[in-house]
mmCIF file of C-alpha atoms in Angstrom:
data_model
loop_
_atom_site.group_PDB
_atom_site.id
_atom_site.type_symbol
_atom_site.label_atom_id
_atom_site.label_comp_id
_atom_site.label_asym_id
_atom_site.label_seq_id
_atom_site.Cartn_x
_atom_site.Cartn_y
_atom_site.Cartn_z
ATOM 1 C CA UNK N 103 0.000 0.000 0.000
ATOM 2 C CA UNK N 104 2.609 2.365 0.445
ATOM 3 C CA UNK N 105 6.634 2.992 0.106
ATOM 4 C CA UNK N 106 6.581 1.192 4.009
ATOM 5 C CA UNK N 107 4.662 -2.043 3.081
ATOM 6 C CA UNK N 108 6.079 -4.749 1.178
ATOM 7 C CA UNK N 109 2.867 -4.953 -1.855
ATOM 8 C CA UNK N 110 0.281 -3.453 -3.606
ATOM 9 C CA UNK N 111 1.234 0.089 -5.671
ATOM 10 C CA UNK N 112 3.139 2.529 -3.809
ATOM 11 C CA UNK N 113 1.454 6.056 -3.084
ATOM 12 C CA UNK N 114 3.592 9.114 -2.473
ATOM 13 C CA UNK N 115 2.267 12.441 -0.384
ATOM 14 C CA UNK N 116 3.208 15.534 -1.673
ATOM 15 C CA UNK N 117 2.723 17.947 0.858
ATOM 16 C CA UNK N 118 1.678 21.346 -0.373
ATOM 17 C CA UNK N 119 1.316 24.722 1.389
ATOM 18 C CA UNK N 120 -1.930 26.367 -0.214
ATOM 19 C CA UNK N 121 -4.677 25.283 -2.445
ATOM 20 C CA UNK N 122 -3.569 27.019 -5.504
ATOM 21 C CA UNK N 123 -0.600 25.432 -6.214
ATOM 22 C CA UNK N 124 -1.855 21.998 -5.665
ATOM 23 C CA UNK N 125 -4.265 22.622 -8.203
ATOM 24 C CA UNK N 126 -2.144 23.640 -10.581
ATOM 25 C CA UNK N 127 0.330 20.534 -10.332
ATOM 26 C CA UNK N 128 -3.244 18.307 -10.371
ATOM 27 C CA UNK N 129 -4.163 20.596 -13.725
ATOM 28 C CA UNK N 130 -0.614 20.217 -15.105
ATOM 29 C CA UNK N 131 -0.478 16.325 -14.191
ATOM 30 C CA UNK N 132 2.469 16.546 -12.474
ATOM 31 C CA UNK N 133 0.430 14.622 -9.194
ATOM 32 C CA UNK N 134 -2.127 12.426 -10.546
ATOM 33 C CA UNK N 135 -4.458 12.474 -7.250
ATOM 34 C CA UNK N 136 -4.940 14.805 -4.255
ATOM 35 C CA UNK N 137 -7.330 16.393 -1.148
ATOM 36 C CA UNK N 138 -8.904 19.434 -2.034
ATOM 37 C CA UNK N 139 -11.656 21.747 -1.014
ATOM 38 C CA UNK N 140 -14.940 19.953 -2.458
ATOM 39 C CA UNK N 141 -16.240 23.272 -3.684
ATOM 40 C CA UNK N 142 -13.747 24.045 -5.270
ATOM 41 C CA UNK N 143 -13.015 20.447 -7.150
ATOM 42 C CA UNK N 144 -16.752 21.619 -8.492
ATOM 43 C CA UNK N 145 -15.148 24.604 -9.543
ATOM 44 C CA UNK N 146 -12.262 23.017 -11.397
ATOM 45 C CA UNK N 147 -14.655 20.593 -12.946
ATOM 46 C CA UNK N 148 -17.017 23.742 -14.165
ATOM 47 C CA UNK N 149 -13.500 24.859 -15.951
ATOM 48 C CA UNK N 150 -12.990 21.737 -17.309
ATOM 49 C CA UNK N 151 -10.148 20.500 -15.190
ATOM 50 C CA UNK N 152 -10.360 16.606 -15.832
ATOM 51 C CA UNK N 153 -10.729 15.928 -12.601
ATOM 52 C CA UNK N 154 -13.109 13.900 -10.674
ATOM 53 C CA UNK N 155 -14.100 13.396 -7.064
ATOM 54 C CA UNK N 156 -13.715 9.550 -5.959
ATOM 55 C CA UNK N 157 -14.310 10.021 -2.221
ATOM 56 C CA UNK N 158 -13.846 12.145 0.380
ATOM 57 C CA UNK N 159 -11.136 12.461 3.372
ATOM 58 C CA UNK N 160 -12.978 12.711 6.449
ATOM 59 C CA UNK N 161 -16.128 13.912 8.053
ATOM 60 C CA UNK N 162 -16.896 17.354 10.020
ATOM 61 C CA UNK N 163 -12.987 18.061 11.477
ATOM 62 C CA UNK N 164 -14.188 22.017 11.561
ATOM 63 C CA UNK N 165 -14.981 24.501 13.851
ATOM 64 C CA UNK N 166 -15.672 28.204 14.383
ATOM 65 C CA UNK N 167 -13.318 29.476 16.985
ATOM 66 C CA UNK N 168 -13.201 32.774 18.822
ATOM 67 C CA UNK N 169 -10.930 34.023 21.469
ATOM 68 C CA UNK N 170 -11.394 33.066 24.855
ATOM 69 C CA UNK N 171 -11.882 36.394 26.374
ATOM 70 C CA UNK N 172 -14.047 37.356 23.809
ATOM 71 C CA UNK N 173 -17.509 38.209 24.648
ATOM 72 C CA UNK N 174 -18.910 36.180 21.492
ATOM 73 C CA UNK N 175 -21.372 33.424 22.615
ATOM 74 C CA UNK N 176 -23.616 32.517 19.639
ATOM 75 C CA UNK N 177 -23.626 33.046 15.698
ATOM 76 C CA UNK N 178 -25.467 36.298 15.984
ATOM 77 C CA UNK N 179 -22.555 37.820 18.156
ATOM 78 C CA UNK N 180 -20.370 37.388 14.859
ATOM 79 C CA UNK N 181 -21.859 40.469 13.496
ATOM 80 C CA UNK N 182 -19.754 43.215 12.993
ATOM 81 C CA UNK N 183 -16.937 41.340 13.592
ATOM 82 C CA UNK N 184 -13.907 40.289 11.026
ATOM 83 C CA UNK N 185 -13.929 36.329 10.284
ATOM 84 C CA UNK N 186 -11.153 34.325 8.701
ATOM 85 C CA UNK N 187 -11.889 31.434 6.150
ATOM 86 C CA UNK N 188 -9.468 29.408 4.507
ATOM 87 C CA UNK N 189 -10.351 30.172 0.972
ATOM 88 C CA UNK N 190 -13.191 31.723 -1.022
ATOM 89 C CA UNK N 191 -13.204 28.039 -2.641
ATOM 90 C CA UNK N 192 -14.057 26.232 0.824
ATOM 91 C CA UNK N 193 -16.645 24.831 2.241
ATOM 92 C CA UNK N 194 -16.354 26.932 5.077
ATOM 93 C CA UNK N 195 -17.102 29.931 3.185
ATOM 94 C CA UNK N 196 -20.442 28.241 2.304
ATOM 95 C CA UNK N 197 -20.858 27.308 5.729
ATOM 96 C CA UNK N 198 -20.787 30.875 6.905
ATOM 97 C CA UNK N 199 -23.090 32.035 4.420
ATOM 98 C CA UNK N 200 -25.738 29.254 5.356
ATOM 99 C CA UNK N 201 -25.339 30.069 9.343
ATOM 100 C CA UNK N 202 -25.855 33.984 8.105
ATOM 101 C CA UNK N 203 -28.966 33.039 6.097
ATOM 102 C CA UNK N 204 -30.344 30.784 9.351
ATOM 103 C CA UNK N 205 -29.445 33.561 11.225
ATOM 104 C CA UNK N 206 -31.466 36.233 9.117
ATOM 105 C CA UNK N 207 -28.306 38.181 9.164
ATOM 106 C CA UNK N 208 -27.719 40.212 6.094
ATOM 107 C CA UNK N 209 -25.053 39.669 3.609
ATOM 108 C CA UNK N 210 -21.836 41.482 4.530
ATOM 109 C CA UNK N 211 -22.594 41.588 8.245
ATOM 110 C CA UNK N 212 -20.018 39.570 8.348
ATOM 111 C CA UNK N 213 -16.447 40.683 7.209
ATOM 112 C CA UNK N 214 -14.942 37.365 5.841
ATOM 113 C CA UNK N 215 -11.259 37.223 5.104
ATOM 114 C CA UNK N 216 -9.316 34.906 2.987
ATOM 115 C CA UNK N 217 -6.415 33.743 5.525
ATOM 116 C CA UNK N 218 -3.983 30.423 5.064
ATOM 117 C CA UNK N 219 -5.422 27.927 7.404
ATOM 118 C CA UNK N 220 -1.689 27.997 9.044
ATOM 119 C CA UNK N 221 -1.883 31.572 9.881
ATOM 120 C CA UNK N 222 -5.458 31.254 11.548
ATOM 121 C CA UNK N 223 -4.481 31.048 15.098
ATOM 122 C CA UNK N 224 -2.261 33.571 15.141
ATOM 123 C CA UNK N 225 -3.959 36.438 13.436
ATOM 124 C CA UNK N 226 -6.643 35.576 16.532
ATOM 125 C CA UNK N 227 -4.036 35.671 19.404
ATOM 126 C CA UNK N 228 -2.542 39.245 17.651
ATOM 127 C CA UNK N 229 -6.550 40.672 17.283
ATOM 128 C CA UNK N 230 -6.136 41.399 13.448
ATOM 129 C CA UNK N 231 -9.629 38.857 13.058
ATOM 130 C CA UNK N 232 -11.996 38.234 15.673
ATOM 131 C CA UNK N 233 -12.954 34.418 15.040
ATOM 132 C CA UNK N 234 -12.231 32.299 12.080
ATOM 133 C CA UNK N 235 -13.708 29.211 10.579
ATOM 134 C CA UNK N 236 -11.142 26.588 9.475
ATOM 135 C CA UNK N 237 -10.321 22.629 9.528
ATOM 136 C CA UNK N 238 -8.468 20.611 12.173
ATOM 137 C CA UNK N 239 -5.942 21.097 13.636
ATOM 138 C CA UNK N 240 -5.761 24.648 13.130
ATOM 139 C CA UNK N 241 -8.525 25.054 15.293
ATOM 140 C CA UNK N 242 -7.593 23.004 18.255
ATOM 141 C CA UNK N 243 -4.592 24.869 18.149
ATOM 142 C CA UNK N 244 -5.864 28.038 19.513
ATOM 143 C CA UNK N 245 -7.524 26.045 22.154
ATOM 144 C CA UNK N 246 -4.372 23.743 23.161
ATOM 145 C CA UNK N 247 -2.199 26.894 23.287
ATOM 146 C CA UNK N 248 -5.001 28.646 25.925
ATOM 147 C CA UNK N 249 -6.393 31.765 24.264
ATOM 148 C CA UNK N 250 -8.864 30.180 21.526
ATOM 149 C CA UNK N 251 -12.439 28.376 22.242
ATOM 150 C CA UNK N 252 -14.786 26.589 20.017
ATOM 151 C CA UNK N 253 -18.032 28.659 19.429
ATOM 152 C CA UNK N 254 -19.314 25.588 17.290
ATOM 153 C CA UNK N 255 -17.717 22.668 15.918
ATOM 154 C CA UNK N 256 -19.298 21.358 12.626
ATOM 155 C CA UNK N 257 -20.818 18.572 13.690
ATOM 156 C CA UNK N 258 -23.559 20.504 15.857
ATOM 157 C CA UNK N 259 -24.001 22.956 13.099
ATOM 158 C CA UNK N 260 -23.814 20.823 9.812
ATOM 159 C CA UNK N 261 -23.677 17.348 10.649
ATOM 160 C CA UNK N 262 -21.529 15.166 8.443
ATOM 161 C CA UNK N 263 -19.807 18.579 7.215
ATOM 162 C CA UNK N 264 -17.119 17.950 4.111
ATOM 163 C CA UNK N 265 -14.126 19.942 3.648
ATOM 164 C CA UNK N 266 -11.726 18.235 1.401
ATOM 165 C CA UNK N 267 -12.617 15.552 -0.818
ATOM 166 C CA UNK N 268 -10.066 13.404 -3.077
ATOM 167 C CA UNK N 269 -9.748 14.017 -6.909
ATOM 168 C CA UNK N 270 -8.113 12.035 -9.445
ATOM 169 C CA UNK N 271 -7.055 13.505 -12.705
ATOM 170 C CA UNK N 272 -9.678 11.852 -15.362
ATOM 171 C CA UNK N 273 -6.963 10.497 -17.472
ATOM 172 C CA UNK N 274 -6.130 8.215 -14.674
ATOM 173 C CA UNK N 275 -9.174 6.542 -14.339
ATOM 174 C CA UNK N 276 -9.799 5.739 -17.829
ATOM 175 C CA UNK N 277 -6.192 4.620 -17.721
ATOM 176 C CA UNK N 278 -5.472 2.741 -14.402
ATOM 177 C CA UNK N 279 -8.722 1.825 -12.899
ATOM 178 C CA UNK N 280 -7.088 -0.543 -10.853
ATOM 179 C CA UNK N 281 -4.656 2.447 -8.657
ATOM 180 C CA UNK N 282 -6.909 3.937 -8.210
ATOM 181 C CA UNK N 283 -9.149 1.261 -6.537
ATOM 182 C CA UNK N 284 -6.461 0.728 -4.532
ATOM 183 C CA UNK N 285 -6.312 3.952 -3.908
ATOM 184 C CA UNK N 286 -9.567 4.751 -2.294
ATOM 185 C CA UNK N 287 -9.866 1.236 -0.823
ATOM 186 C CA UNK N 288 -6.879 1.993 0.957
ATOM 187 C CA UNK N 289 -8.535 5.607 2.518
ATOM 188 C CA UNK N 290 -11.827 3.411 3.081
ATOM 189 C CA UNK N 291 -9.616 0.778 5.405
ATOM 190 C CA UNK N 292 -7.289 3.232 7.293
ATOM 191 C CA UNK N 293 -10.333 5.297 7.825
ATOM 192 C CA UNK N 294 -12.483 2.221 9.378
ATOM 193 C CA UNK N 295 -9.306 1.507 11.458
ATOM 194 C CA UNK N 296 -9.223 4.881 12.969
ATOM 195 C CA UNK N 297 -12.881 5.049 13.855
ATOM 196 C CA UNK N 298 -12.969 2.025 15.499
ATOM 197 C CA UNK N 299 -10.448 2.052 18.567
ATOM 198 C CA UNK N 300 -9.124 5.344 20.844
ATOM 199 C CA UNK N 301 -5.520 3.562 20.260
ATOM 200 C CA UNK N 302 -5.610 3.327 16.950
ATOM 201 C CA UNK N 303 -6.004 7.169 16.629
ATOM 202 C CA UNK N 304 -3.721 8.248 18.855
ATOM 203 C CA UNK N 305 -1.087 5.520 17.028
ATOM 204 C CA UNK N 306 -1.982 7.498 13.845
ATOM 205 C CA UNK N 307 -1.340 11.210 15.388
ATOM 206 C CA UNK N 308 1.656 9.658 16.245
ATOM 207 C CA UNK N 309 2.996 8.884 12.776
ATOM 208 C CA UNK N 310 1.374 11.445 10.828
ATOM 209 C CA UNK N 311 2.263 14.191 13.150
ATOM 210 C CA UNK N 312 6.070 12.937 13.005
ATOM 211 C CA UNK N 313 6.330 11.945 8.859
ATOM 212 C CA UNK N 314 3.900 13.288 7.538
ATOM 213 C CA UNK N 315 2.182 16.448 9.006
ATOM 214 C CA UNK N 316 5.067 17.990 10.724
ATOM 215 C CA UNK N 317 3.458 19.211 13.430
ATOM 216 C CA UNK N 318 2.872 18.210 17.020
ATOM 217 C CA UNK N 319 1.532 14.787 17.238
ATOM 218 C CA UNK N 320 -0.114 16.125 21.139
ATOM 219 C CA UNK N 321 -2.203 18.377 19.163
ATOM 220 C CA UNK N 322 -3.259 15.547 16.233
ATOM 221 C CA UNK N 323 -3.763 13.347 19.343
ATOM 222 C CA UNK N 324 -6.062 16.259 20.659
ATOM 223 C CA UNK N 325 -8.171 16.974 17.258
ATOM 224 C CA UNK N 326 -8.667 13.109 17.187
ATOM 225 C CA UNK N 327 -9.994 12.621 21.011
ATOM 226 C CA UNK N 328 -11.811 15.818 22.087
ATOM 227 C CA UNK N 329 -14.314 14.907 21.586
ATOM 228 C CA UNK N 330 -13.723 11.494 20.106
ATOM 229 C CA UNK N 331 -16.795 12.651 17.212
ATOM 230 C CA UNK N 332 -14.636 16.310 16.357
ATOM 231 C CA UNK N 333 -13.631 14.502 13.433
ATOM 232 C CA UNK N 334 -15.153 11.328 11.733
ATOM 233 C CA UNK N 335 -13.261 8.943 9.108
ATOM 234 C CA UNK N 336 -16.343 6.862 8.194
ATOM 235 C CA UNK N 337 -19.395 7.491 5.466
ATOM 236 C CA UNK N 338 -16.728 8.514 2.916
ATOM 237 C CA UNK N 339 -18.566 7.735 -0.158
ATOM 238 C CA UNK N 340 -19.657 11.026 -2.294
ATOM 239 C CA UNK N 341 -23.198 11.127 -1.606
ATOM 240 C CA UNK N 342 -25.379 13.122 -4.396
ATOM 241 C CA UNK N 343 -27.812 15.085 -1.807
ATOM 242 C CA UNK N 344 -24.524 16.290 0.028
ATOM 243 C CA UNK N 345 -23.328 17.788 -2.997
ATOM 244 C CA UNK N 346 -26.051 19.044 -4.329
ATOM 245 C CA UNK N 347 -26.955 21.085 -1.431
ATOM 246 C CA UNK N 348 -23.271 22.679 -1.185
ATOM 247 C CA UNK N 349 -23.016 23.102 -5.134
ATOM 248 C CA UNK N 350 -26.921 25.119 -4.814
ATOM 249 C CA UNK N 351 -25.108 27.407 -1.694
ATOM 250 C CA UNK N 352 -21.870 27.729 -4.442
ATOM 251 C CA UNK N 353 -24.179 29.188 -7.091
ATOM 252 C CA UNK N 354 -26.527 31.362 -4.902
ATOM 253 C CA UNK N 355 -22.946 33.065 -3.602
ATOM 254 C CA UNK N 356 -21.723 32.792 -7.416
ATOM 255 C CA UNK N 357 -18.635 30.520 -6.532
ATOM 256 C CA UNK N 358 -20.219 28.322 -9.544
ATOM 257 C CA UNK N 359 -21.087 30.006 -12.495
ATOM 258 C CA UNK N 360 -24.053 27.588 -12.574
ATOM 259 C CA UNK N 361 -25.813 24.210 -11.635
ATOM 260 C CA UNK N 362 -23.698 21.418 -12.190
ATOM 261 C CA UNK N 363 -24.221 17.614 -12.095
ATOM 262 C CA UNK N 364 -23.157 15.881 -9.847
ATOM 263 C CA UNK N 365 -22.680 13.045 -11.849
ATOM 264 C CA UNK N 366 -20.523 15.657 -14.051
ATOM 265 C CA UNK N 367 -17.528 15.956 -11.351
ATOM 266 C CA UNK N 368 -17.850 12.869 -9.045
ATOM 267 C CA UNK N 369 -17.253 8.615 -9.975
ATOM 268 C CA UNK N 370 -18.446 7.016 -6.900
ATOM 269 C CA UNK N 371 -17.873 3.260 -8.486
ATOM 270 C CA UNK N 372 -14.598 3.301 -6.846
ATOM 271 C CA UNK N 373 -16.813 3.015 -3.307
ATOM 272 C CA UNK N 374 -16.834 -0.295 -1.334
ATOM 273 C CA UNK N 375 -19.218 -1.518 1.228
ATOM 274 C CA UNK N 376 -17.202 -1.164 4.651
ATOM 275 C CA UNK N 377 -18.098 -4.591 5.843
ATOM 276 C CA UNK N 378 -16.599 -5.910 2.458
ATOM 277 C CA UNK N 379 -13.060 -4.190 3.607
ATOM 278 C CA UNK N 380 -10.713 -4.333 6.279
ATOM 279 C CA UNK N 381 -6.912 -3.360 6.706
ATOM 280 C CA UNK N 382 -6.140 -6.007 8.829
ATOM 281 C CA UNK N 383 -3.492 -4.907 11.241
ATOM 282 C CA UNK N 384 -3.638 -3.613 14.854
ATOM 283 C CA UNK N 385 -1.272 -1.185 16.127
ATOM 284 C CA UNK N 386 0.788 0.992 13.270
ATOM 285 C CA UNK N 387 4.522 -0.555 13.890
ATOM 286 C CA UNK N 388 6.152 3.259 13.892
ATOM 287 C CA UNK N 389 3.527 4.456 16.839
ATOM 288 C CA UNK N 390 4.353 1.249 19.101
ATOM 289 C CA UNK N 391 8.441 1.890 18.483
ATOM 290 C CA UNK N 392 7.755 5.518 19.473
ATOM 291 C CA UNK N 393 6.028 4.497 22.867
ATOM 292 C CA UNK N 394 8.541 1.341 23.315
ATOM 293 C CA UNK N 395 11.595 4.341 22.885
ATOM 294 C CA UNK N 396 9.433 6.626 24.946
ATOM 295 C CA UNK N 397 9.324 3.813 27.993
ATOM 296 C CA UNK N 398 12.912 3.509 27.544
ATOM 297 C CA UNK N 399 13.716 6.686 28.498
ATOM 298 C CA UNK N 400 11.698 7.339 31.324
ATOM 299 C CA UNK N 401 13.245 4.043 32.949
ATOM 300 C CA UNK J 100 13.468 -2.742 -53.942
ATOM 301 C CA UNK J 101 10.720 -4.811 -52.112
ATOM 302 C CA UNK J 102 13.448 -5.010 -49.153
ATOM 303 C CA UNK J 103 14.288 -1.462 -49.532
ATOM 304 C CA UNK J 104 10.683 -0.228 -48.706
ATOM 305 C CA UNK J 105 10.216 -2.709 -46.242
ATOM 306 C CA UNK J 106 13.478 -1.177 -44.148
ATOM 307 C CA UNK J 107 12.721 2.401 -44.765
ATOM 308 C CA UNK J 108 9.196 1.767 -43.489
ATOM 309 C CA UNK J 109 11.188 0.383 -40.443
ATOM 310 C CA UNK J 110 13.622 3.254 -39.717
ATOM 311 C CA UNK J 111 10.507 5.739 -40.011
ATOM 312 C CA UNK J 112 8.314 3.862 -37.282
ATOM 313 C CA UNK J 113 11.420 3.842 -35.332
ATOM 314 C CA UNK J 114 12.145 7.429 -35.893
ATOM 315 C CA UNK J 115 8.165 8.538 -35.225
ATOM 316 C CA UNK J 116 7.946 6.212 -31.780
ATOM 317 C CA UNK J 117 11.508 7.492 -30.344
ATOM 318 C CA UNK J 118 10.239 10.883 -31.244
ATOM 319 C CA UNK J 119 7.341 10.503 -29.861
ATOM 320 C CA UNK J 120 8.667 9.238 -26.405
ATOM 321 C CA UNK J 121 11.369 12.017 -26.555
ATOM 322 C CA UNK J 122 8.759 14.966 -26.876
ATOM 323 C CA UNK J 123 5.302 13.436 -25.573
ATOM 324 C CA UNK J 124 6.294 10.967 -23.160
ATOM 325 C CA UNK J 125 9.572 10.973 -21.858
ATOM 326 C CA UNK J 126 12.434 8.478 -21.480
ATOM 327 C CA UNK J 127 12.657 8.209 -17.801
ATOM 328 C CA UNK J 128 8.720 8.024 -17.509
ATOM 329 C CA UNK J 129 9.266 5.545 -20.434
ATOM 330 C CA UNK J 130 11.639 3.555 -18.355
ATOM 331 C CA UNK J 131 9.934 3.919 -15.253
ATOM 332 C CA UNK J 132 6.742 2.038 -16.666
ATOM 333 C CA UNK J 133 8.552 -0.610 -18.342
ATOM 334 C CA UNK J 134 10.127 -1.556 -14.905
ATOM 335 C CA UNK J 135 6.951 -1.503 -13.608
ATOM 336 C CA UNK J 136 5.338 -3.193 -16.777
ATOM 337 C CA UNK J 137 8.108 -6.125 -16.090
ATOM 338 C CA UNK J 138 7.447 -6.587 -12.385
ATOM 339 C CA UNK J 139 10.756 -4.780 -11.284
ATOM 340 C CA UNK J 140 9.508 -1.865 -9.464
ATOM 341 C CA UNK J 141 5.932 -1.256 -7.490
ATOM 342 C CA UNK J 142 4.038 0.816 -9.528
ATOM 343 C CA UNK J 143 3.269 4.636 -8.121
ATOM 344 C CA UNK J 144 0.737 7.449 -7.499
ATOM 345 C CA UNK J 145 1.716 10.486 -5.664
ATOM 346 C CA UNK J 146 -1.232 12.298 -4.185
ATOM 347 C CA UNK J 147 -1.191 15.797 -3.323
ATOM 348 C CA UNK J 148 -2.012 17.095 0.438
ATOM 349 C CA UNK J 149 -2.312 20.200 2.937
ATOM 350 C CA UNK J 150 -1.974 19.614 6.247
ATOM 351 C CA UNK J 151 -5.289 20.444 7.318
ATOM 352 C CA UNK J 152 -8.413 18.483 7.366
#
């Protein structure tokens, strides 16, 4: 499954700082797959990007976070006040607009600014934005470091929220079915695994925090325990209703030019039955070394 | 004659494919399949992220 397993096709990450630039090395072909913002994969699609949504890469994993101090306590209290989202493109941004519209707040009482998800928590600690919306785990970060607090997470506001979703370029499906099977099969089983047990997770924040994120695998461990439901790795398959809704909120706020089918930007037939799949393995070996070295040294 | 036309036709299908793999596909890319293709290397996908969920 991957450069660390002995079969099956090997799949590289390419880490990449902002959205832009992973789109164009997914336009250009120089990465045939990768996680983007689902609106704007629709987007790309409306341009006619060959690109196509296969499944998604996780469930809710946002929230709307204000400062601690702050005298903000509901939606309504957001008026006035300056908001950070992580792109225009995002799912976020829609999010916003839908609270505002549940709200009957009108448009522009919010000022929303575009700001990279990195920079989130610290243009709330230095008071240049008074809340921002953005995915894990920029938004525990504010909360781990003591002067952020959640005002919602997603999955109280817009249950089964999406953020990013995975794309493949078109010419790779018609080309290599079979990658890209494995591909999503393998998201579908390390997903399952990481629902299913507290240990798993944390062996996962672990390794991805340390290879693969860069970033403190304390705070992964945090986004994926509290609460255990912040962010959800199950009910992965593109669902039409789910996209529909967020593509009708796109074209009302004119991030689409138009309607667009869903059947135009998303191949679902890469989608298994969960009981039909399983990764088979306990404990990730890298996460179990890291506690066994961790012992060690405390001895 | 027969034999001449034969070979010539050779050389130019030869020519055309190494020019296509030279400008379209590339020779490393080229190589990199057939080692795959032959069961020497794994094959491979790299997929794009952001660290954020």
């Amino acid at each position: 499954m991957t450069k660390h397993s002995d079969t099956g096709s090997i799949f590289r990450s390419q880490k990449f700082t902002d959205f832009p630039t992973v789109t164009e090395a997914l336009s250009a072909g120089r990465i045939g797959a990768a996680f983007i913002l689902a609106p704007l994969a629709m987007q790309l699609a409306e341009a006619g990007i060959p690109i196509r949504i296969v499944y998604l890469g996780h469930r809710d994993g946002t929230a709307i976070v204000v400062r601690k101090d702050s005298d903000i306590r509901d939606f309504g209290d957001l008026s006035g006040k300056i908001v950070a989202i992580p792109s225009r493109f995002a799912n976020q941004n829609i999010l916003i607009h839908k609270m505002m519209k549940t709200w009957n707040m009108p448009e522009g009482s919010i000022e929303l600014r575009e700001v990279p998800p990195p920079e989130h928590p610290t243009a709330l600690q230095e008071g240049s934005i008074d809340g921002y919306i953005v995915g894990e785990p920029f938004a525990a970060k504010a909360e781990v470091d003591g002067f952020g607090r959640v005002l919602y997470y997603t999955k109280d506001i817009w249950p089964e929220f999406i953020s990013c979703v995975l794309v493949v370029r078109e010419d790779l499906i018609d080309g290599n079915r079979e990658i890209v099977q494995e591909l999503v099969e393998g998201i579908a089983k390390s997903g399952k695994w990481l629902d299913e047990e507290h240990e798993h997770r944390m062996d996962a924040a672990e390794v991805a925090g340390k290879y693969y994120y860069f970033q403190d695998p304390e705070l992964l461990k945090f986004v994926l325990s509290k609460p255990v439901d912040r962010v959800k790795y199950t009910h992965l398959a593109p669902l039409k209703d789910d996209f529909d809704e967020i593509m009708e909120l796109a074209v009302e706020m004119g991030i689409l030019r138009g309607p667009i089918a869903f059947e135009e930007y998303v191949d679902d037939s890469f989608v298994k039955p969960l009981d039909q799949i399983d990764w088979g393995i306990d404990r990730l070996p890298a996460a179990v070394a890291a506690d066994g070295a961790r012992a060690g040294a405390s001895r | 004659m027969k034999r001449t036309v034969i070979l010539g036709a050779l050389l130019w299908t030869l020519l055309i494919t190494a020019a296509h793999v030279h400008l379209n596909v590339g020779w490393d890319r080229l190589a990199a399949q057939a080692r795959v293709f032959f069961g020497m290397d794994r094959e491979e996908l790299i997929v794009g992220f952001l660290p954020v969920t």
